[in-house]
Short mmCIF file of C-alpha atoms in Angstrom, two decimals:
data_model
loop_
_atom_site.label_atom_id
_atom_site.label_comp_id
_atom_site.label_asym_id
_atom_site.label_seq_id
_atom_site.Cartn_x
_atom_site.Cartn_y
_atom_site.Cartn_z
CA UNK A 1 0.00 0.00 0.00
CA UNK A 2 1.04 3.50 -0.87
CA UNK A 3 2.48 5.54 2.55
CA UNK A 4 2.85 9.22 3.15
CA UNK A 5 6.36 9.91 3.54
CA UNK A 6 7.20 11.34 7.41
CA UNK A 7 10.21 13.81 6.94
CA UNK A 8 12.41 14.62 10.10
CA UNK A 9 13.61 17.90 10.57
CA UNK A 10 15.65 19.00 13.41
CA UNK A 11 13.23 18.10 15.98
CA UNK A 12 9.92 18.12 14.18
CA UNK A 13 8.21 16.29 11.74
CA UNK A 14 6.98 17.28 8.50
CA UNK A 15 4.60 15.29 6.58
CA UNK A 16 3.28 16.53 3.22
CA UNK A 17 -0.19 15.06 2.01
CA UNK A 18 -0.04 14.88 -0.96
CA UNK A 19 -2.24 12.68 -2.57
CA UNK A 20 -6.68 12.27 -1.88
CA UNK A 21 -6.20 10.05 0.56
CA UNK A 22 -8.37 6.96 0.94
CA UNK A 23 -9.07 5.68 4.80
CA UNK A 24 -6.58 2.37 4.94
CA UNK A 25 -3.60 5.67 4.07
CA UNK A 26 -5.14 7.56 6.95
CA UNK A 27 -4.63 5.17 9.59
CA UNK A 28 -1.59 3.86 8.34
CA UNK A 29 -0.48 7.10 8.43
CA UNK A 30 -2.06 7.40 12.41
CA UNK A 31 0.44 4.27 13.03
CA UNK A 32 3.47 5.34 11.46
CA UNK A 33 3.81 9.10 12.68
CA UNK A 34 3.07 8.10 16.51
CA UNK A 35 6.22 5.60 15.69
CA UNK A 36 8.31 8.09 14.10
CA UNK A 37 7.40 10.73 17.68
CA UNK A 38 8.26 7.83 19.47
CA UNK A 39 11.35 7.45 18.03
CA UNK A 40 12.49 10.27 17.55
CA UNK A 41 11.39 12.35 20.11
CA UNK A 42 9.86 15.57 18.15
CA UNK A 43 8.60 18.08 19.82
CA UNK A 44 6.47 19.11 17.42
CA UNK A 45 4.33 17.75 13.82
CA UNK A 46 3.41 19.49 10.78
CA UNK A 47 1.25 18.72 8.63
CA UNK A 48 1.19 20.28 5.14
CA UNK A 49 -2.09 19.81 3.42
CA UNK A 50 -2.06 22.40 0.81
CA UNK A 51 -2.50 19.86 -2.09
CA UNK A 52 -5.53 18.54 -0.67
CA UNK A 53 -8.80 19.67 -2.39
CA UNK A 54 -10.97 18.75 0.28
CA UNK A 55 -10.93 17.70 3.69
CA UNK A 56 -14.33 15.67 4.74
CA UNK A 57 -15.00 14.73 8.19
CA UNK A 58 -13.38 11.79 7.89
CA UNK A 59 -10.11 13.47 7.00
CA UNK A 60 -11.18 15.93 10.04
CA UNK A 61 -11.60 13.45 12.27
CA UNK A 62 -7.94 12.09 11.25
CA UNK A 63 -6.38 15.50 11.66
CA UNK A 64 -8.01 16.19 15.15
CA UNK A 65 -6.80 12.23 16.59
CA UNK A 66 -3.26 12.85 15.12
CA UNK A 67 -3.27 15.98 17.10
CA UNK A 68 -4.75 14.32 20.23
CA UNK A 69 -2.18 11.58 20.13
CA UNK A 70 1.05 13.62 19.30
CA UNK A 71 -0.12 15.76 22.54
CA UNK A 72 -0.12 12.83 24.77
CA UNK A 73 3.31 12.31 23.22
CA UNK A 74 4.41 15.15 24.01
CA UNK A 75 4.62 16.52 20.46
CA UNK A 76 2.81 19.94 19.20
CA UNK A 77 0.59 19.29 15.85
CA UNK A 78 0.29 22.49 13.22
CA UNK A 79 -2.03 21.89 10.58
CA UNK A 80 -0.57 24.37 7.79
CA UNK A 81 -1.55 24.97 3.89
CA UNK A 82 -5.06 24.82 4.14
CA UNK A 83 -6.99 26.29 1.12
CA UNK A 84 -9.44 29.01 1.72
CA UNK A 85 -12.24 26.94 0.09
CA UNK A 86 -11.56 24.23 1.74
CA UNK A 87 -11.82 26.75 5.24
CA UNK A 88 -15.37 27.63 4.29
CA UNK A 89 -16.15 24.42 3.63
CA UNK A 90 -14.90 23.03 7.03
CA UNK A 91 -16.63 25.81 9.28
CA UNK A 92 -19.95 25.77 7.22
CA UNK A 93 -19.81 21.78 7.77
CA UNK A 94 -19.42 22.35 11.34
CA UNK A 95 -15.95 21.06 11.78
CA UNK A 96 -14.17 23.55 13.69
CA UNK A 97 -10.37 21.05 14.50
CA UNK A 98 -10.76 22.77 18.00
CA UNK A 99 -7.80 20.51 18.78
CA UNK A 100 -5.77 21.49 15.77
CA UNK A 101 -3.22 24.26 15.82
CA UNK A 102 -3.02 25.96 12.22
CA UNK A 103 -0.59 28.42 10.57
CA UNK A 104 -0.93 29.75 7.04
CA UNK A 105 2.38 28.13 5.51
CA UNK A 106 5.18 25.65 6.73
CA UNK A 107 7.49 28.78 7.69
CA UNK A 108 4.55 29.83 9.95
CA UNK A 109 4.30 26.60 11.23
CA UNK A 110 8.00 25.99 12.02
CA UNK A 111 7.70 29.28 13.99
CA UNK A 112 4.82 27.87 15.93
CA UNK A 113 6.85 24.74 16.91
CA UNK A 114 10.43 26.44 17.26
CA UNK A 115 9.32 28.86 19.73
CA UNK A 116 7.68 25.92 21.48
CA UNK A 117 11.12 24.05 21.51
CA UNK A 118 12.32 27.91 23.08
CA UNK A 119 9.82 27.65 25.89
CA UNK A 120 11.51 24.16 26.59
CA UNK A 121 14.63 24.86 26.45
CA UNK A 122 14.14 27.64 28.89
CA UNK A 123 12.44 25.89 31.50
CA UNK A 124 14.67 23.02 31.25
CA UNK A 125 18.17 25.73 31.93
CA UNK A 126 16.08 27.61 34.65
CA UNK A 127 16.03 24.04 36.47
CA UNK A 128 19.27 23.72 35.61
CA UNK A 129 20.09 26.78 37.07
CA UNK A 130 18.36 26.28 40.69
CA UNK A 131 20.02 22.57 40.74
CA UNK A 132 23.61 24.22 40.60
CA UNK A 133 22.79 26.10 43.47
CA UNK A 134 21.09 24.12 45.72
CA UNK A 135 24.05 21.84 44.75
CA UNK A 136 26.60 24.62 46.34
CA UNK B 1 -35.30 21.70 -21.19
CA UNK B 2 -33.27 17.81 -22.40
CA UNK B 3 -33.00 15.19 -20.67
CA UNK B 4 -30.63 15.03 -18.04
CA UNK B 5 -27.00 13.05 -18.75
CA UNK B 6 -27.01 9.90 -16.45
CA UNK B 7 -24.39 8.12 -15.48
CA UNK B 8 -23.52 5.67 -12.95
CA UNK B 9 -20.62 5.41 -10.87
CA UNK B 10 -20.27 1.83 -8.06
CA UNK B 11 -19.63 3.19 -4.12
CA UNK B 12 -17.85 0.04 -3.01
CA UNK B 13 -14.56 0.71 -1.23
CA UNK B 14 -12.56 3.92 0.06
CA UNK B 15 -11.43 3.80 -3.69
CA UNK B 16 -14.39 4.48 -4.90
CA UNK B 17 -15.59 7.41 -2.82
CA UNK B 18 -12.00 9.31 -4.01
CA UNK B 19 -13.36 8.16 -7.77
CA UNK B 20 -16.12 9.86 -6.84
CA UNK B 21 -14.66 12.88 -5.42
CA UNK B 22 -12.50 13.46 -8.70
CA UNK B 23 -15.34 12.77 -11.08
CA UNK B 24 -18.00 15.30 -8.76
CA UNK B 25 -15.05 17.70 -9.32
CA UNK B 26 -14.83 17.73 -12.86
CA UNK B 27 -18.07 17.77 -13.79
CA UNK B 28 -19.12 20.63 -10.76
CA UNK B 29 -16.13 22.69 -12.90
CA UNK B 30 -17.74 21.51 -16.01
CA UNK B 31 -21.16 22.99 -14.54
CA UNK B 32 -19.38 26.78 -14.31
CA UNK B 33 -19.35 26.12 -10.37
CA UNK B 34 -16.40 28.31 -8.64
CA UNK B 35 -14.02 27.17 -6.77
CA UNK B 36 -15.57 27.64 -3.28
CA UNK B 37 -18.76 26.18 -4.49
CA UNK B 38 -16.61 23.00 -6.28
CA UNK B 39 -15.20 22.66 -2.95
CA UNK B 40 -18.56 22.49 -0.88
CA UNK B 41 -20.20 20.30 -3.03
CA UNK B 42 -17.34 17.94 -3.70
CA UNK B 43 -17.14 17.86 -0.11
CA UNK B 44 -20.67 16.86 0.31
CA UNK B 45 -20.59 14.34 -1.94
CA UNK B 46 -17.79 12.60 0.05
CA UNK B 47 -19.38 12.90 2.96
CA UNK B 48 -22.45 10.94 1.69
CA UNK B 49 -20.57 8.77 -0.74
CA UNK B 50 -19.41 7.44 2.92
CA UNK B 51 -22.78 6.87 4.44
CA UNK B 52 -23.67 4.80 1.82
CA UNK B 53 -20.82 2.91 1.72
CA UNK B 54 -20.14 2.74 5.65
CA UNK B 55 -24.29 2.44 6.51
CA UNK B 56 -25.61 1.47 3.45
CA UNK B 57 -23.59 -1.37 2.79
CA UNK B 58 -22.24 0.23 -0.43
CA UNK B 59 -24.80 1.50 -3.15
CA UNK B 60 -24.21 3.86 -6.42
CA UNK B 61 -24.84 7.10 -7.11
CA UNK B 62 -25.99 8.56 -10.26
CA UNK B 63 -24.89 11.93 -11.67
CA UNK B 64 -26.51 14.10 -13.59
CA UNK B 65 -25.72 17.17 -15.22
CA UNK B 66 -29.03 19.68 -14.61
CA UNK B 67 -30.21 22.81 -16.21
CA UNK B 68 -33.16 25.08 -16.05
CA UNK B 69 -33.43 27.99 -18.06
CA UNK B 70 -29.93 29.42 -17.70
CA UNK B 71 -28.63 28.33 -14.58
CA UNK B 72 -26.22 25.44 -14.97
CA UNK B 73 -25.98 22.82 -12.10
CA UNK B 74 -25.03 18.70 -11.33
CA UNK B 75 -27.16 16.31 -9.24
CA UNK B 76 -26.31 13.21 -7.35
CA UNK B 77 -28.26 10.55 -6.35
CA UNK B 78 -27.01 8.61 -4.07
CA UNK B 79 -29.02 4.78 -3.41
CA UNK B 80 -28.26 2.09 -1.01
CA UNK B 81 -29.93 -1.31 -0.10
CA UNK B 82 -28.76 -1.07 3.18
CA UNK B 83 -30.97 -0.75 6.74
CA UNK B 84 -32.23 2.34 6.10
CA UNK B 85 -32.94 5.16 8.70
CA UNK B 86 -35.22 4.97 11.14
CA UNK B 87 -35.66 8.22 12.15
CA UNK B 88 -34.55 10.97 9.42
CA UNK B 89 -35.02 13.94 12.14
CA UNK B 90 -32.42 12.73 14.30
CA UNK B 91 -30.24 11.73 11.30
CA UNK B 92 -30.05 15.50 10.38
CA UNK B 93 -29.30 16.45 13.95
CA UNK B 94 -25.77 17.75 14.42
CA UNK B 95 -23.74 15.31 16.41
CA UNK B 96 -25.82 12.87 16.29
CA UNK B 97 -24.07 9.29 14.93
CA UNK B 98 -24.87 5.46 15.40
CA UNK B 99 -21.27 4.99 13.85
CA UNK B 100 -18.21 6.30 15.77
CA UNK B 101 -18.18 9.82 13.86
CA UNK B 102 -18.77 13.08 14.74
CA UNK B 103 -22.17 13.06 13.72
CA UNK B 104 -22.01 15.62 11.17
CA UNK B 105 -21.82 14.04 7.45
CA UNK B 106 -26.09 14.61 6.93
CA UNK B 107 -26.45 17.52 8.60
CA UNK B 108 -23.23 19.59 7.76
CA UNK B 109 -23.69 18.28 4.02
CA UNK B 110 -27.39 19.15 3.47
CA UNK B 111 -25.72 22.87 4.19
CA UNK B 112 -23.56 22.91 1.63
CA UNK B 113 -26.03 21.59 -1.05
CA UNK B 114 -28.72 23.88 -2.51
CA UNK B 115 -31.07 20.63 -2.52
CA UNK B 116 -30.85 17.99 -0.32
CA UNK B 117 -33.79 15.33 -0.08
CA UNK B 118 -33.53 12.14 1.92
CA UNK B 119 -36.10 9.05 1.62
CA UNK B 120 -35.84 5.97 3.12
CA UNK B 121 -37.63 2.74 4.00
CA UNK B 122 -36.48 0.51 7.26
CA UNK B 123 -35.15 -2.38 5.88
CA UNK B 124 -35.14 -1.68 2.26
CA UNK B 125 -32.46 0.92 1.62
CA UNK B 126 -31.95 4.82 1.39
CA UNK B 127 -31.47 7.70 -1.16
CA UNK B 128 -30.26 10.61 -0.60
CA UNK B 129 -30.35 13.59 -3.42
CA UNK B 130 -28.07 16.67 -3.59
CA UNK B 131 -27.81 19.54 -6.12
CA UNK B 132 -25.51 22.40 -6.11
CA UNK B 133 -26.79 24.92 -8.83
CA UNK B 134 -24.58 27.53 -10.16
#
């Protein structure tokens, strides 16, 4: 069965949809990016659906467990690319991705994510910092 | 006015509903539908392409290209044998699913359609009609 690629970069994950996806390439692709967080240990997901034409509920639905699941992984999910037909179509349908984090374009979305990985990186040298001195 | 174009396209796997996606697509540009309007009604044609398949059992759904006077605009018909629904009230009712989803492929689709008609019979099957005019 045809997969959609899951690209690495630094620590997120970038996966461009590419193609209309039928529902056996939606859950495979469920399977293999909560691997590849696993894994790798990305902070953060993007997902680039620019080329897609529509996105139904079922598609919706996808978009909103990926998110769910990457959370509990500890991983940030940016839905990026979206078409504005395809954003009038989704709010007049009554799908709103209240779980979904969206930015206009993958720069946008790498924002997003890298000032996430900031925020991080902050709090984990500010404990750094107080276990240096409580270690004097 | 002529008689509408027919044709018939199977909704019997996943595959299918993105055949039927692509071909709704064409012929809703075909019709002089903009994009936005393409986009709506493609979308509501997946979304009950997948009733009919995932309720229904699988079915067809017949297209047909529509005009009256000078407005352009495509039909589909969609027709299962499946179990029908019992109660088309609550079918339409936002949220409301006997399937796992989110309970909003009737009701969110019969908003982005300029006609939307549902019959159905317990037991013998459903159709469900949808027309986006230009």
């Amino acid at each position: 069965m045809e997969r959609i690629p899951i690209l690495k970069m630094g620590r997120a994950l970038l996966i461009t949809i590419q193609v209309d996806m039928h529902d056996q390439m939606a859950i495979a692709l469920e399977e293999d990016l909560t691997t590849r967080i696993a894994q790798t240990g990305a902070k953060g997901v993007l997902i680039d659906i620019s080329s897609l034409e529509i996105v139904d509920s079922f598609i919706g639905r996808m978009l909103d467990n990926i998110a769910a699941v990457s959370r509990v992984l500890d991983a940030e999910t940016v839905v990026v690319g979206m078409r504005p037909a395809v954003a009038i179509t989704l709010v007049e349908l009554g799908l709103t991705l209240q779980g979904v984090k969206t930015a206009l374009n993958v720069e946008r979305g790498f924002e997003l994510i890298s000032r996430r990985l900031a925020e991080i990186e902050t709090v984990v040298v500010e404990i750094g910092a107080e276990d240096e001195r409580s270690g004097d | 006015m002529n008689a509408p174009v027919t044709d018939t396209m199977p909704i019997q796997s996943s595959d299918d509903i993105v055949r039927v996606r692509q071909e709704v697509r064409r012929r809703a540009a075909a019709a002089g539908l903009g994009i936005v309007d393409q986009t709506k009604f493609v979308t509501a044609a997946s979304e009950i392409a997948r009733n009919t398949l995932d309720y229904g059992g699988g079915g067809i759904v017949r297209l047909e290209a529509v005009q009256d006077g000078a407005r352009k605009g495509l039909r589909l018909i969609f027709e299962d044998h499946g179990p029908g629904i019992a109660s088309i009230d609550l079918a339409l009712t936002d949220g409301y699913t006997t399937g796992g989803g989110l309970g909003l492929g009737l009701s969110g689709s019969r908003r982005l359609c300029n006609e939307f008609a549902i019959e159905s019979k317990p037991g013998e099957g459903t159709r469900v009609t949808i027309a986006r005019w230009k």
